[in-house]
mmCIF file of C-alpha atoms in Angstrom:
data_model
loop_
_atom_site.group_PDB
_atom_site.id
_atom_site.type_symbol
_atom_site.label_atom_id
_atom_site.label_comp_id
_atom_site.label_asym_id
_atom_site.label_seq_id
_atom_site.Cartn_x
_atom_site.Cartn_y
_atom_site.Cartn_z
ATOM 1 C CA MET F 35 -54.422 66.334 -94.318
ATOM 2 C CA ARG F 36 -53.151 67.702 -97.652
ATOM 3 C CA ARG F 37 -53.200 65.400 -100.679
ATOM 4 C CA ALA F 38 -49.474 65.158 -101.418
ATOM 5 C CA PRO F 39 -48.359 64.027 -97.911
ATOM 6 C CA ALA F 40 -51.332 61.664 -97.687
ATOM 7 C CA ALA F 41 -50.467 60.155 -101.073
ATOM 8 C CA LEU F 42 -46.850 59.695 -99.976
ATOM 9 C CA LEU F 43 -47.943 57.835 -96.851
ATOM 10 C CA LEU F 44 -50.255 55.596 -98.871
ATOM 11 C CA VAL F 45 -47.474 54.745 -101.306
ATOM 12 C CA LEU F 46 -45.073 53.968 -98.454
ATOM 13 C CA ALA F 47 -47.679 51.699 -96.876
ATOM 14 C CA ILE F 48 -48.592 49.866 -100.075
ATOM 15 C CA LEU F 49 -45.136 49.195 -101.537
ATOM 16 C CA PRO F 50 -44.005 46.719 -98.818
ATOM 17 C CA ALA F 51 -47.360 44.956 -99.131
ATOM 18 C CA LEU F 52 -46.799 44.317 -102.827
ATOM 19 C CA LEU F 53 -43.661 42.382 -101.943
ATOM 20 C CA ALA F 54 -45.578 40.305 -99.389
ATOM 21 C CA LEU F 55 -48.557 39.258 -101.516
ATOM 22 C CA SER F 56 -46.991 35.975 -102.590
ATOM 23 C CA SER F 57 -44.463 35.642 -99.783
ATOM 24 C CA ARG F 58 -46.290 32.925 -97.859
ATOM 25 C CA SER F 59 -49.665 31.426 -97.015
ATOM 26 C CA PHE F 60 -51.675 31.724 -93.812
ATOM 27 C CA PHE F 61 -49.628 31.010 -90.716
ATOM 28 C CA SER F 62 -51.050 28.531 -88.225
ATOM 29 C CA PRO F 63 -52.800 28.646 -85.838
ATOM 30 C CA ASP F 64 -54.271 32.158 -85.594
ATOM 31 C CA GLU F 65 -54.255 33.276 -89.228
ATOM 32 C CA THR F 66 -55.644 30.001 -90.528
ATOM 33 C CA SER F 67 -58.479 30.114 -88.000
ATOM 34 C CA TYR F 68 -59.385 33.732 -88.739
ATOM 35 C CA ALA F 69 -59.318 33.113 -92.486
ATOM 36 C CA GLN F 70 -61.482 29.991 -92.324
ATOM 37 C CA VAL F 71 -63.995 31.647 -89.976
ATOM 38 C CA ALA F 72 -64.271 34.594 -92.365
ATOM 39 C CA ARG F 73 -64.658 32.216 -95.312
ATOM 40 C CA GLU F 74 -67.472 30.300 -93.618
ATOM 41 C CA MET F 75 -69.152 33.554 -92.606
ATOM 42 C CA ALA F 76 -69.085 34.774 -96.209
ATOM 43 C CA GLU F 77 -70.410 31.459 -97.532
ATOM 44 C CA SER F 78 -73.194 31.121 -94.954
ATOM 45 C CA GLY F 79 -74.203 34.784 -94.878
ATOM 46 C CA ASP F 80 -74.475 34.537 -91.083
ATOM 47 C CA LEU F 81 -72.785 37.662 -89.717
ATOM 48 C CA VAL F 82 -73.750 36.971 -86.097
ATOM 49 C CA VAL F 83 -72.242 33.588 -85.204
ATOM 50 C CA PRO F 84 -68.650 32.976 -86.338
ATOM 51 C CA THR F 85 -68.067 29.298 -87.095
ATOM 52 C CA LEU F 86 -65.051 27.079 -87.696
ATOM 53 C CA ASP F 87 -65.784 23.788 -89.441
ATOM 54 C CA GLY F 88 -69.445 24.523 -88.856
ATOM 55 C CA ARG F 89 -69.160 24.950 -85.096
ATOM 56 C CA PRO F 90 -69.395 28.257 -83.180
ATOM 57 C CA TRP F 91 -65.959 29.907 -82.896
ATOM 58 C CA LEU F 92 -66.067 32.529 -80.184
ATOM 59 C CA GLU F 93 -62.368 33.206 -79.646
ATOM 60 C CA LYS F 94 -62.724 36.793 -80.915
ATOM 61 C CA PRO F 95 -65.500 39.313 -81.630
ATOM 62 C CA PRO F 96 -66.562 39.510 -85.290
ATOM 63 C CA LEU F 97 -65.126 42.736 -86.760
ATOM 64 C CA VAL F 98 -62.000 41.165 -88.259
ATOM 65 C CA TYR F 99 -64.039 38.265 -89.640
ATOM 66 C CA TRP F 100 -66.369 40.767 -91.321
ATOM 67 C CA LEU F 101 -63.436 42.659 -92.794
ATOM 68 C CA LEU F 102 -61.680 39.514 -94.000
ATOM 69 C CA ALA F 103 -64.899 38.208 -95.532
ATOM 70 C CA GLY F 104 -65.213 41.487 -97.434
ATOM 71 C CA ALA F 105 -61.585 41.292 -98.548
ATOM 72 C CA PHE F 106 -62.057 37.734 -99.803
ATOM 73 C CA ALA F 107 -65.172 38.792 -101.680
ATOM 74 C CA ALA F 108 -63.297 41.681 -103.308
ATOM 75 C CA PHE F 109 -59.905 40.101 -103.999
ATOM 76 C CA GLY F 110 -60.495 36.363 -103.865
ATOM 77 C CA TRP F 111 -59.711 33.756 -101.238
ATOM 78 C CA GLY F 112 -56.118 33.672 -100.063
ATOM 79 C CA PHE F 113 -53.363 35.372 -98.145
ATOM 80 C CA PRO F 114 -52.972 38.317 -100.596
ATOM 81 C CA ALA F 115 -56.479 39.561 -99.769
ATOM 82 C CA ALA F 116 -55.608 39.615 -96.051
ATOM 83 C CA VAL F 117 -52.391 41.534 -96.774
ATOM 84 C CA VAL F 118 -54.294 44.132 -98.810
ATOM 85 C CA LEU F 119 -56.820 44.531 -95.989
ATOM 86 C CA ASN F 120 -54.275 44.916 -93.190
ATOM 87 C CA THR F 121 -52.095 47.180 -95.313
ATOM 88 C CA LEU F 122 -55.024 49.527 -95.876
ATOM 89 C CA LEU F 123 -55.858 49.471 -92.161
ATOM 90 C CA THR F 124 -52.225 50.263 -91.306
ATOM 91 C CA ALA F 125 -52.157 53.081 -93.865
ATOM 92 C CA ALA F 126 -55.366 54.490 -92.390
ATOM 93 C CA THR F 127 -53.771 54.475 -88.927
ATOM 94 C CA ALA F 128 -50.793 56.427 -90.266
ATOM 95 C CA LEU F 129 -53.160 58.986 -91.826
ATOM 96 C CA VAL F 130 -55.030 59.346 -88.516
ATOM 97 C CA ILE F 131 -51.751 59.922 -86.674
ATOM 98 C CA SER F 132 -50.658 62.474 -89.252
ATOM 99 C CA ALA F 133 -53.955 64.353 -89.121
ATOM 100 C CA HIS F 134 -53.788 64.449 -85.330
ATOM 101 C CA VAL F 135 -50.215 65.773 -85.264
ATOM 102 C CA ARG F 136 -50.992 68.330 -87.974
ATOM 103 C CA ARG F 137 -53.602 70.016 -85.756
ATOM 104 C CA THR F 138 -50.958 71.212 -83.312
ATOM 105 C CA ASP F 139 -47.544 70.864 -84.936
ATOM 106 C CA GLY F 140 -47.954 71.538 -88.636
ATOM 107 C CA GLU F 141 -47.554 69.684 -91.912
ATOM 108 C CA ARG F 142 -43.891 68.686 -91.598
ATOM 109 C CA ALA F 143 -44.355 67.105 -88.174
ATOM 110 C CA ALA F 144 -47.519 65.369 -89.404
ATOM 111 C CA LEU F 145 -45.696 63.792 -92.320
ATOM 112 C CA LEU F 146 -42.802 62.692 -90.104
ATOM 113 C CA ALA F 147 -45.211 61.129 -87.605
ATOM 114 C CA GLY F 148 -46.931 59.106 -90.317
ATOM 115 C CA LEU F 149 -43.606 58.052 -91.808
ATOM 116 C CA ALA F 150 -42.312 57.005 -88.399
ATOM 117 C CA TYR F 151 -45.338 54.800 -87.785
ATOM 118 C CA LEU F 152 -45.167 53.122 -91.187
ATOM 119 C CA THR F 153 -41.469 52.320 -90.784
ATOM 120 C CA MET F 154 -41.708 50.768 -87.314
ATOM 121 C CA LEU F 155 -41.054 47.045 -87.149
ATOM 122 C CA LEU F 156 -44.366 45.950 -85.608
ATOM 123 C CA PRO F 157 -46.741 47.866 -87.937
ATOM 124 C CA LEU F 158 -44.725 46.593 -90.904
ATOM 125 C CA ALA F 159 -44.993 43.013 -89.656
ATOM 126 C CA THR F 160 -48.713 43.051 -88.833
ATOM 127 C CA ALA F 161 -49.572 44.743 -92.132
ATOM 128 C CA ARG F 162 -48.112 41.663 -93.847
ATOM 129 C CA SER F 163 -50.385 39.300 -91.896
ATOM 130 C CA ALA F 164 -53.966 38.170 -91.376
ATOM 131 C CA LEU F 165 -53.989 39.095 -87.680
ATOM 132 C CA THR F 166 -56.428 41.304 -85.749
ATOM 133 C CA ASP F 167 -53.896 43.909 -84.596
ATOM 134 C CA PRO F 168 -54.158 46.429 -87.491
ATOM 135 C CA ALA F 169 -57.934 46.724 -87.056
ATOM 136 C CA LEU F 170 -57.657 47.188 -83.291
ATOM 137 C CA THR F 171 -54.850 49.738 -83.661
ATOM 138 C CA LEU F 172 -56.828 51.795 -86.170
ATOM 139 C CA CYS F 173 -59.926 51.803 -83.959
ATOM 140 C CA THR F 174 -58.132 52.794 -80.755
ATOM 141 C CA THR F 175 -55.914 55.408 -82.424
ATOM 142 C CA ALA F 176 -58.834 56.979 -84.262
ATOM 143 C CA SER F 177 -60.947 57.018 -81.106
ATOM 144 C CA ILE F 178 -58.325 58.902 -79.090
ATOM 145 C CA ALA F 179 -57.518 61.321 -81.919
ATOM 146 C CA LEU F 180 -61.181 62.102 -82.587
ATOM 147 C CA PHE F 181 -61.874 62.643 -78.898
ATOM 148 C CA LEU F 182 -58.977 65.091 -78.613
ATOM 149 C CA ALA F 183 -60.246 66.835 -81.751
ATOM 150 C CA GLY F 184 -63.591 67.510 -80.053
ATOM 151 C CA ARG F 185 -65.618 64.849 -81.867
ATOM 152 C CA PRO F 186 -66.839 62.575 -79.075
ATOM 153 C CA ALA F 187 -69.568 60.850 -81.088
ATOM 154 C CA LEU F 188 -67.141 59.727 -83.787
ATOM 155 C CA ALA F 189 -64.637 58.801 -81.082
ATOM 156 C CA GLY F 190 -67.289 56.613 -79.479
ATOM 157 C CA ALA F 191 -68.086 54.952 -82.806
ATOM 158 C CA ALA F 192 -64.411 54.097 -83.275
ATOM 159 C CA LEU F 193 -64.238 52.775 -79.714
ATOM 160 C CA GLY F 194 -67.308 50.613 -80.301
ATOM 161 C CA LEU F 195 -65.683 49.147 -83.399
ATOM 162 C CA GLY F 196 -62.577 48.517 -81.314
ATOM 163 C CA VAL F 197 -64.676 46.484 -78.888
ATOM 164 C CA LEU F 198 -65.957 44.485 -81.866
ATOM 165 C CA ALA F 199 -62.349 43.980 -82.949
ATOM 166 C CA LYS F 200 -60.864 42.730 -79.690
ATOM 167 C CA GLY F 201 -63.248 43.249 -76.815
ATOM 168 C CA PRO F 202 -62.177 45.033 -73.607
ATOM 169 C CA VAL F 203 -58.665 45.675 -74.920
ATOM 170 C CA ALA F 204 -60.012 48.717 -76.782
ATOM 171 C CA PRO F 205 -61.566 50.540 -73.779
ATOM 172 C CA LEU F 206 -58.567 49.628 -71.619
ATOM 173 C CA VAL F 207 -56.440 51.627 -74.061
ATOM 174 C CA VAL F 208 -58.855 54.424 -74.979
ATOM 175 C CA VAL F 209 -60.788 55.286 -71.814
ATOM 176 C CA PRO F 210 -57.712 56.204 -69.705
ATOM 177 C CA ALA F 211 -56.651 58.565 -72.494
ATOM 178 C CA MET F 212 -60.107 60.134 -72.456
ATOM 179 C CA LEU F 213 -60.043 60.441 -68.672
ATOM 180 C CA ALA F 214 -56.651 62.142 -68.853
ATOM 181 C CA THR F 215 -58.317 65.100 -70.567
ATOM 182 C CA LEU F 216 -60.264 65.691 -67.356
ATOM 183 C CA ALA F 217 -57.116 66.075 -65.251
ATOM 184 C CA ARG F 218 -57.169 69.837 -65.699
ATOM 185 C CA PRO F 219 -60.117 72.235 -65.484
ATOM 186 C CA PRO F 220 -62.507 72.869 -67.030
ATOM 187 C CA ARG F 221 -63.590 69.275 -66.553
ATOM 188 C CA ARG F 222 -66.194 68.540 -69.223
ATOM 189 C CA TRP F 223 -67.877 65.216 -68.560
ATOM 190 C CA ARG F 224 -70.434 65.450 -71.341
ATOM 191 C CA PRO F 225 -68.023 64.537 -74.215
ATOM 192 C CA LEU F 226 -66.887 61.484 -72.266
ATOM 193 C CA ALA F 227 -70.486 60.430 -71.640
ATOM 194 C CA VAL F 228 -71.330 60.904 -75.330
ATOM 195 C CA ALA F 229 -68.321 58.875 -76.459
ATOM 196 C CA LEU F 230 -69.040 55.998 -74.095
ATOM 197 C CA GLY F 231 -72.747 56.025 -74.948
ATOM 198 C CA VAL F 232 -72.067 55.830 -78.677
ATOM 199 C CA ALA F 233 -69.492 53.085 -78.103
ATOM 200 C CA VAL F 234 -72.086 50.989 -76.288
ATOM 201 C CA ALA F 235 -74.631 51.661 -79.042
ATOM 202 C CA VAL F 236 -72.172 50.456 -81.695
ATOM 203 C CA ALA F 237 -70.915 47.371 -79.853
ATOM 204 C CA ALA F 238 -74.113 46.201 -78.164
ATOM 205 C CA PRO F 239 -76.222 45.012 -81.156
ATOM 206 C CA TRP F 240 -73.881 42.161 -82.076
ATOM 207 C CA HIS F 241 -73.547 41.034 -78.452
ATOM 208 C CA LEU F 242 -77.337 41.105 -78.037
ATOM 209 C CA ALA F 243 -77.837 39.223 -81.305
ATOM 210 C CA LEU F 244 -75.351 36.574 -80.169
ATOM 211 C CA ALA F 245 -77.154 36.270 -76.828
ATOM 212 C CA ALA F 246 -80.453 35.898 -78.687
ATOM 213 C CA ARG F 247 -78.932 32.899 -80.461
ATOM 214 C CA GLY F 248 -78.180 31.332 -77.075
ATOM 215 C CA LEU F 249 -74.407 31.857 -77.226
ATOM 216 C CA GLY F 250 -73.927 34.843 -74.913
ATOM 217 C CA ALA F 251 -72.735 32.828 -71.923
ATOM 218 C CA GLN F 252 -70.431 30.707 -74.083
ATOM 219 C CA PHE F 253 -68.876 33.829 -75.571
ATOM 220 C CA LEU F 254 -68.206 35.234 -72.102
ATOM 221 C CA GLN F 255 -66.595 31.974 -71.043
ATOM 222 C CA VAL F 256 -64.500 31.382 -74.165
ATOM 223 C CA PHE F 257 -63.462 34.911 -75.073
ATOM 224 C CA LEU F 258 -63.479 36.909 -71.841
ATOM 225 C CA GLY F 259 -62.549 33.986 -69.631
ATOM 226 C CA GLY F 260 -60.149 32.107 -71.876
ATOM 227 C CA GLN F 261 -58.699 34.778 -74.148
ATOM 228 C CA VAL F 262 -58.697 37.903 -71.946
ATOM 229 C CA VAL F 263 -58.656 37.033 -68.249
ATOM 230 C CA SER F 264 -56.496 33.905 -68.419
ATOM 231 C CA ARG F 265 -53.936 35.590 -70.680
ATOM 232 C CA ALA F 266 -53.762 38.620 -68.407
ATOM 233 C CA VAL F 267 -53.229 36.421 -65.354
ATOM 234 C CA ASP F 268 -51.091 33.712 -66.914
ATOM 235 C CA ALA F 269 -49.072 35.954 -69.307
ATOM 236 C CA TRP F 270 -48.685 32.982 -71.702
ATOM 237 C CA ARG F 271 -46.524 31.205 -69.123
ATOM 238 C CA ILE F 272 -43.538 33.432 -69.893
ATOM 239 C CA ALA F 273 -41.102 33.052 -67.025
ATOM 240 C CA ALA F 274 -39.541 36.509 -67.310
ATOM 241 C CA PRO F 275 -39.002 39.480 -64.996
ATOM 242 C CA PHE F 276 -41.444 42.403 -64.880
ATOM 243 C CA TRP F 277 -39.362 44.438 -67.291
ATOM 244 C CA TYR F 278 -39.589 41.728 -69.983
ATOM 245 C CA TYR F 279 -41.874 43.776 -72.239
ATOM 246 C CA LEU F 280 -39.718 46.916 -72.235
ATOM 247 C CA PRO F 281 -37.176 45.585 -74.753
ATOM 248 C CA VAL F 282 -40.046 43.946 -76.641
ATOM 249 C CA LEU F 283 -41.757 47.324 -77.027
ATOM 250 C CA ALA F 284 -38.464 48.916 -78.039
ATOM 251 C CA LEU F 285 -38.029 46.272 -80.718
ATOM 252 C CA ALA F 286 -41.597 46.773 -81.920
ATOM 253 C CA ALA F 287 -40.924 50.507 -82.383
ATOM 254 C CA PHE F 288 -37.511 49.966 -83.989
ATOM 255 C CA PRO F 289 -35.799 52.045 -85.342
ATOM 256 C CA TRP F 290 -37.733 54.910 -83.779
ATOM 257 C CA ALA F 291 -37.381 53.644 -80.208
ATOM 258 C CA THR F 292 -33.890 55.155 -80.192
ATOM 259 C CA HIS F 293 -35.349 58.556 -81.012
ATOM 260 C CA LEU F 294 -37.959 58.153 -78.282
ATOM 261 C CA ALA F 295 -35.233 57.453 -75.727
ATOM 262 C CA GLY F 296 -33.404 60.589 -76.837
ATOM 263 C CA ALA F 297 -36.560 62.697 -76.618
ATOM 264 C CA ILE F 298 -37.281 61.446 -73.082
ATOM 265 C CA ALA F 299 -33.700 62.204 -72.037
ATOM 266 C CA ALA F 300 -34.007 65.728 -73.464
ATOM 267 C CA GLN F 301 -37.228 66.303 -71.521
ATOM 268 C CA VAL F 302 -35.604 65.100 -68.307
ATOM 269 C CA ARG F 303 -32.662 67.477 -68.822
ATOM 270 C CA ALA F 304 -35.019 70.378 -69.577
ATOM 271 C CA ALA F 305 -37.226 69.800 -66.520
ATOM 272 C CA PRO F 306 -34.957 71.549 -63.965
ATOM 273 C CA ARG F 307 -34.600 74.596 -66.236
ATOM 274 C CA ASP F 308 -38.357 74.818 -66.728
ATOM 275 C CA ALA F 309 -38.934 74.508 -62.965
ATOM 276 C CA GLY F 310 -36.430 77.296 -62.346
ATOM 277 C CA ARG F 311 -38.192 79.636 -64.774
ATOM 278 C CA LEU F 312 -41.571 78.947 -63.145
ATOM 279 C CA ALA F 313 -40.117 79.681 -59.718
#
């Protein structure tokens, strides 16, 4: 991506963060737990076993703890360091989106895509937090974009980091997008195999190291069982109809959800004309 548009996106990402540096402290329970785990990891030097109050804390894989520990080391302990970290991750996601769009639609569309992402409600909110979402979003977005750009090894590395950010959520998002590229011939399976192989190579060492410390089974029970499976089945006990998340997603993408609805409506109106021309 050219320097001027990239610089504009970085400025747009950083300015809201400056206003949030002293806006609040860590919000309980998630942010406080992540911050304390990262603090203990930095103090102990143990990058394998996350701990909270000295006890193993296996609610999440370690990538965000590593990143937060690095941010605390660079900027000092406190909420501002987390905001700087997540702001940079959010800015990087916008740059990835822009670079991807630029490959097919040009510089103007690339800049608009990055601007749209940075001005959506949910990216703005998570950038001003100490949550895991910005890291996961960067990993999954980069993995898909790199795979579509013909760089399966780098796509696999990003996917592996996504697994270290939030476990199976990353492949559940990325792998269907990769498989979609095989819907039309020529079906090239080798890039997919390379990407998945690299992803395993990136994610496996930490899992094996944790198992070597005798905590593999506990991690599967606490994280996969408690955090992933039970949440997917229980849906946080939200008594709402199946369409509950549609307005939630629209709110997360606000104000650009209105433009998305218009674009979908335009495509639906154009479909009969396109079918007539093909006939």
